[in-house]
PDB file of C-alpha atoms and ligand atoms in Angstrom:
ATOM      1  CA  UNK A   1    -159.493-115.487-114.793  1.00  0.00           C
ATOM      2  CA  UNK A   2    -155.615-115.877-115.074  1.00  0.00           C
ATOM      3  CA  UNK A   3    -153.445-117.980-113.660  1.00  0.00           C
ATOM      4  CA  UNK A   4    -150.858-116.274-111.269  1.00  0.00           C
ATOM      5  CA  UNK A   5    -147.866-116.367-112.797  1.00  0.00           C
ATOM      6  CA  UNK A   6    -149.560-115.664-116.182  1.00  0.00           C
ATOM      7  CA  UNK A   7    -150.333-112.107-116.026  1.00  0.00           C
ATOM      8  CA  UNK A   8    -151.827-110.399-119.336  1.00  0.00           C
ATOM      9  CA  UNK A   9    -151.993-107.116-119.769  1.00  0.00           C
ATOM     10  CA  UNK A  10    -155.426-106.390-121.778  1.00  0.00           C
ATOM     11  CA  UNK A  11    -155.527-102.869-124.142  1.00  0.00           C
ATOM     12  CA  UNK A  12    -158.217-101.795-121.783  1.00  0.00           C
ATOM     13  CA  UNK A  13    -156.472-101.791-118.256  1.00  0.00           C
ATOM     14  CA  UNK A  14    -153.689 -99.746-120.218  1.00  0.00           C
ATOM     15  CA  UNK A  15    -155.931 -97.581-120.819  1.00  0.00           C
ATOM     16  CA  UNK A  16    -158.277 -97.167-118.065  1.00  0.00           C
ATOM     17  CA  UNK A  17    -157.738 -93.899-115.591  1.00  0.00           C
ATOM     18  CA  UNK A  18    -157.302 -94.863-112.038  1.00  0.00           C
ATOM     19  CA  UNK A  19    -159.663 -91.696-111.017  1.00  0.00           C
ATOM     20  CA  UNK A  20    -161.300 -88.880-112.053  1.00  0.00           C
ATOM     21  CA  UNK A  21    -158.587 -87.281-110.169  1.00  0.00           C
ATOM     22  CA  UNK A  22    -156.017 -88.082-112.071  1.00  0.00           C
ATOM     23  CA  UNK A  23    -157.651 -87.853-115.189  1.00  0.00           C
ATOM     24  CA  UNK A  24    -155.445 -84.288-115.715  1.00  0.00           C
ATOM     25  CA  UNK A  25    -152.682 -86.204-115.325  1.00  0.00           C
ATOM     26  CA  UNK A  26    -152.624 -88.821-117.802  1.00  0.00           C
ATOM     27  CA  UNK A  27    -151.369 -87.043-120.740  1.00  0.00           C
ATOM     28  CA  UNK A  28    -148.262 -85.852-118.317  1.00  0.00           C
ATOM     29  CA  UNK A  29    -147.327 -89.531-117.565  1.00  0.00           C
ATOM     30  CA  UNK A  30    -147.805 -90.662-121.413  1.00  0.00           C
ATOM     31  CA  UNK A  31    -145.042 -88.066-121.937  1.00  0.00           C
ATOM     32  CA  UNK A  32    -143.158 -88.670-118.835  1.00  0.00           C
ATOM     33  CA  UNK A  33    -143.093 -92.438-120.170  1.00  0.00           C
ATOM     34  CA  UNK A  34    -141.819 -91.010-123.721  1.00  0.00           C
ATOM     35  CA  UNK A  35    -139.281 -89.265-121.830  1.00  0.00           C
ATOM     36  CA  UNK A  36    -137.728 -91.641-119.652  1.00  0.00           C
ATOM     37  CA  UNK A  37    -138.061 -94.667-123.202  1.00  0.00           C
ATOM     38  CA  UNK A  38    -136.165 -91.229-124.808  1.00  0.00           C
ATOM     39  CA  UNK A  39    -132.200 -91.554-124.830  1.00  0.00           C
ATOM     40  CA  UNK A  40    -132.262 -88.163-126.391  1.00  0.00           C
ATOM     41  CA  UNK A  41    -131.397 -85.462-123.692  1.00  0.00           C
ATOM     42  CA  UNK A  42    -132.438 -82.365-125.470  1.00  0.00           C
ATOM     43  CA  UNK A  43    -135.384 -83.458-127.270  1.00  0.00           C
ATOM     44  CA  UNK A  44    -136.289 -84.372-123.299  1.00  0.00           C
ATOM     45  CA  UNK A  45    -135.977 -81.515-122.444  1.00  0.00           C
ATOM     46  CA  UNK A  46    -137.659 -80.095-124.537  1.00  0.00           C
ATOM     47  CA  UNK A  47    -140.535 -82.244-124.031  1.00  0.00           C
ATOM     48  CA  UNK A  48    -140.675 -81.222-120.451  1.00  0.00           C
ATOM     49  CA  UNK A  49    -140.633 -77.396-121.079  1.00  0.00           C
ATOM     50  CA  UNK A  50    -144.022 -77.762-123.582  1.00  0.00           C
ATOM     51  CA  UNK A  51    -145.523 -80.098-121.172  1.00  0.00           C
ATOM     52  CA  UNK A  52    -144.830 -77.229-118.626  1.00  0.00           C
ATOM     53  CA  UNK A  53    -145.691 -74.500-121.012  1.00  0.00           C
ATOM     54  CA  UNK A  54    -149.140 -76.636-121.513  1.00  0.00           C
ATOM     55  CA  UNK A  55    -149.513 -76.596-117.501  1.00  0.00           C
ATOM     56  CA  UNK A  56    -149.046 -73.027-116.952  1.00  0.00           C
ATOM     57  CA  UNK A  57    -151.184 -71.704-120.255  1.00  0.00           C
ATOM     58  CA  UNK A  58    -153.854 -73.912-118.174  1.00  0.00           C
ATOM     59  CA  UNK A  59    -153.042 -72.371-114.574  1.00  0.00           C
ATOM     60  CA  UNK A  60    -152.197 -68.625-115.362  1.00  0.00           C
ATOM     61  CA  UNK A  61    -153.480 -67.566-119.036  1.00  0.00           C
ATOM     62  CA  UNK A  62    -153.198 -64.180-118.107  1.00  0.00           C
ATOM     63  CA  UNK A  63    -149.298 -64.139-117.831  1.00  0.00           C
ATOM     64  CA  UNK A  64    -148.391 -66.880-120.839  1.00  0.00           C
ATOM     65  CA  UNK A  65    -146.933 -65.509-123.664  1.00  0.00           C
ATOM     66  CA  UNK A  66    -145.332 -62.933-121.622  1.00  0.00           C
ATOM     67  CA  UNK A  67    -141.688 -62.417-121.469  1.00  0.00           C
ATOM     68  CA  UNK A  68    -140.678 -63.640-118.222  1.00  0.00           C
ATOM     69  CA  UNK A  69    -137.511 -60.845-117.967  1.00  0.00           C
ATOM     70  CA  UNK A  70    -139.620 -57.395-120.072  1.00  0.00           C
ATOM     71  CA  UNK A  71    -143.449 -58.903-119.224  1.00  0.00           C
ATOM     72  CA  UNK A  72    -143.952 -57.519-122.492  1.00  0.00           C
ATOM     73  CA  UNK A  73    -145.844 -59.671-124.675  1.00  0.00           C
ATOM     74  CA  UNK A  74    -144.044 -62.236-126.906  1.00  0.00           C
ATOM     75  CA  UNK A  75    -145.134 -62.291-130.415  1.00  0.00           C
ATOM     76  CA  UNK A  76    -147.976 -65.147-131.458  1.00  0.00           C
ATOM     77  CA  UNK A  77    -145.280 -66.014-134.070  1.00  0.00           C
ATOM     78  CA  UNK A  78    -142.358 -66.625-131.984  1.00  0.00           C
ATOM     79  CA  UNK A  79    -144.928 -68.667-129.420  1.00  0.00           C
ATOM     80  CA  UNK A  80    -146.080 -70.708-132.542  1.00  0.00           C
ATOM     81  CA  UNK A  81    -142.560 -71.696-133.099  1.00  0.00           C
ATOM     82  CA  UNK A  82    -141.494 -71.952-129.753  1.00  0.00           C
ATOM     83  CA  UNK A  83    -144.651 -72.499-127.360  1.00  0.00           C
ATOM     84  CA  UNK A  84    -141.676 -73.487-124.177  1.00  0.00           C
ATOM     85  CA  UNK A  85    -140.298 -69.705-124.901  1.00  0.00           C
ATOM     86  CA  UNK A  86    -140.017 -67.650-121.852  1.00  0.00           C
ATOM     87  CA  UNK A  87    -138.916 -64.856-123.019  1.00  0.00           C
ATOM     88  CA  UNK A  88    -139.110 -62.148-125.809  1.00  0.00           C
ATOM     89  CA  UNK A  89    -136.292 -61.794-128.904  1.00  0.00           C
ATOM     90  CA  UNK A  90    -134.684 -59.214-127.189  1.00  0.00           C
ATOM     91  CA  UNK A  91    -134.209 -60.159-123.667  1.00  0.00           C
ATOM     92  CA  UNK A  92    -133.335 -63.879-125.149  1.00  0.00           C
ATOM     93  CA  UNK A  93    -130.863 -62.595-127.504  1.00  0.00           C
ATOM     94  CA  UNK A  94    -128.705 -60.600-124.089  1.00  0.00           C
ATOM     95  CA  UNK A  95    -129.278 -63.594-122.055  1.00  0.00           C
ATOM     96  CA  UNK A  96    -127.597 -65.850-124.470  1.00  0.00           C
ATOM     97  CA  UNK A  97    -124.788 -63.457-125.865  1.00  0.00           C
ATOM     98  CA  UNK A  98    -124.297 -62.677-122.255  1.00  0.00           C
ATOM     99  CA  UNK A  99    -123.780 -66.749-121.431  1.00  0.00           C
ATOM    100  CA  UNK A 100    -121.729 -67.310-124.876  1.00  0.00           C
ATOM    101  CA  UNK A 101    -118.626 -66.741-123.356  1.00  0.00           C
ATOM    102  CA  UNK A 102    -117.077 -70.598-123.510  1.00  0.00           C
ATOM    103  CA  UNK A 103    -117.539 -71.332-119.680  1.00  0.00           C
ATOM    104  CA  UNK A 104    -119.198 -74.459-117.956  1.00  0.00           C
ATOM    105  CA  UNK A 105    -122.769 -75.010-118.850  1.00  0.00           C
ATOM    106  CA  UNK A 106    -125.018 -75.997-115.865  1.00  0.00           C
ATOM    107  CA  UNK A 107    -128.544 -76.311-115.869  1.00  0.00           C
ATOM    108  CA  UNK A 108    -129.109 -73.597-113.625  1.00  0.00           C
ATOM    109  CA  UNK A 109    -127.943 -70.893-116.054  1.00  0.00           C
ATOM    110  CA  UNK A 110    -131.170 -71.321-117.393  1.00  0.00           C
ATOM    111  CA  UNK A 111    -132.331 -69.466-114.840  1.00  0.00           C
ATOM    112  CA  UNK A 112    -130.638 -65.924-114.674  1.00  0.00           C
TER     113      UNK A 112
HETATM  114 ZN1   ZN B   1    -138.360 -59.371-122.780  1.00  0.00          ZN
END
């Protein structure tokens, strides 16, 4: 036993899931914990949108992969590069010449 005061944290208590309920979780909170340890915003951020890509190819298979604006299909290719991409060349391409115009930047213009 250890002494209070003296609290070691063994390999297998890091480790060990809390439930089987949470077992779906785990890999999440490994990357939240890489994410908050990160000091770099983008590669964050890009973290969270494969993390939520991984979530919804698990919850609705039948719509990943297809552009969120068109609903045509995005090619395999372009999801190999970019499995967080929501949508296909060409409705990407007139979303961002249509935000290039040197304006403010909030996060919410990701969501036109
Ligand atoms: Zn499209």
């Amino acid at each position: 036993m250890e002494a209070a005061g003296n609290v070691t944290v063994r390999a297998d208590d890091i480790g060990a899931v809390p439930s089987a309920a949470d077992e779906d979780e785990a890999p999440y909170r490994e990357m939240d914990q890489s994410i908050a340890s990160s000091r770099n915003r983008v590669r964050a951020d890009q973290l969270l949108r494969i993390a939520h890509a991984e979530r919804r190819l698990e919850e609705d298979p039948e719509n990943f992969g297809l552009c969120e604006k068109c609903e045509e299909p995005i090619p395999p290719k372009r999801l190999e590069l970019l499995p967080f991409v929501r949508r296909c060349v060409d409705c990407q391409t007139a979303a961002e010449s249509k935000s290039s115009k040197p304006v403010r930047k909030k996060v919410t213009d990701y969501h036109d």
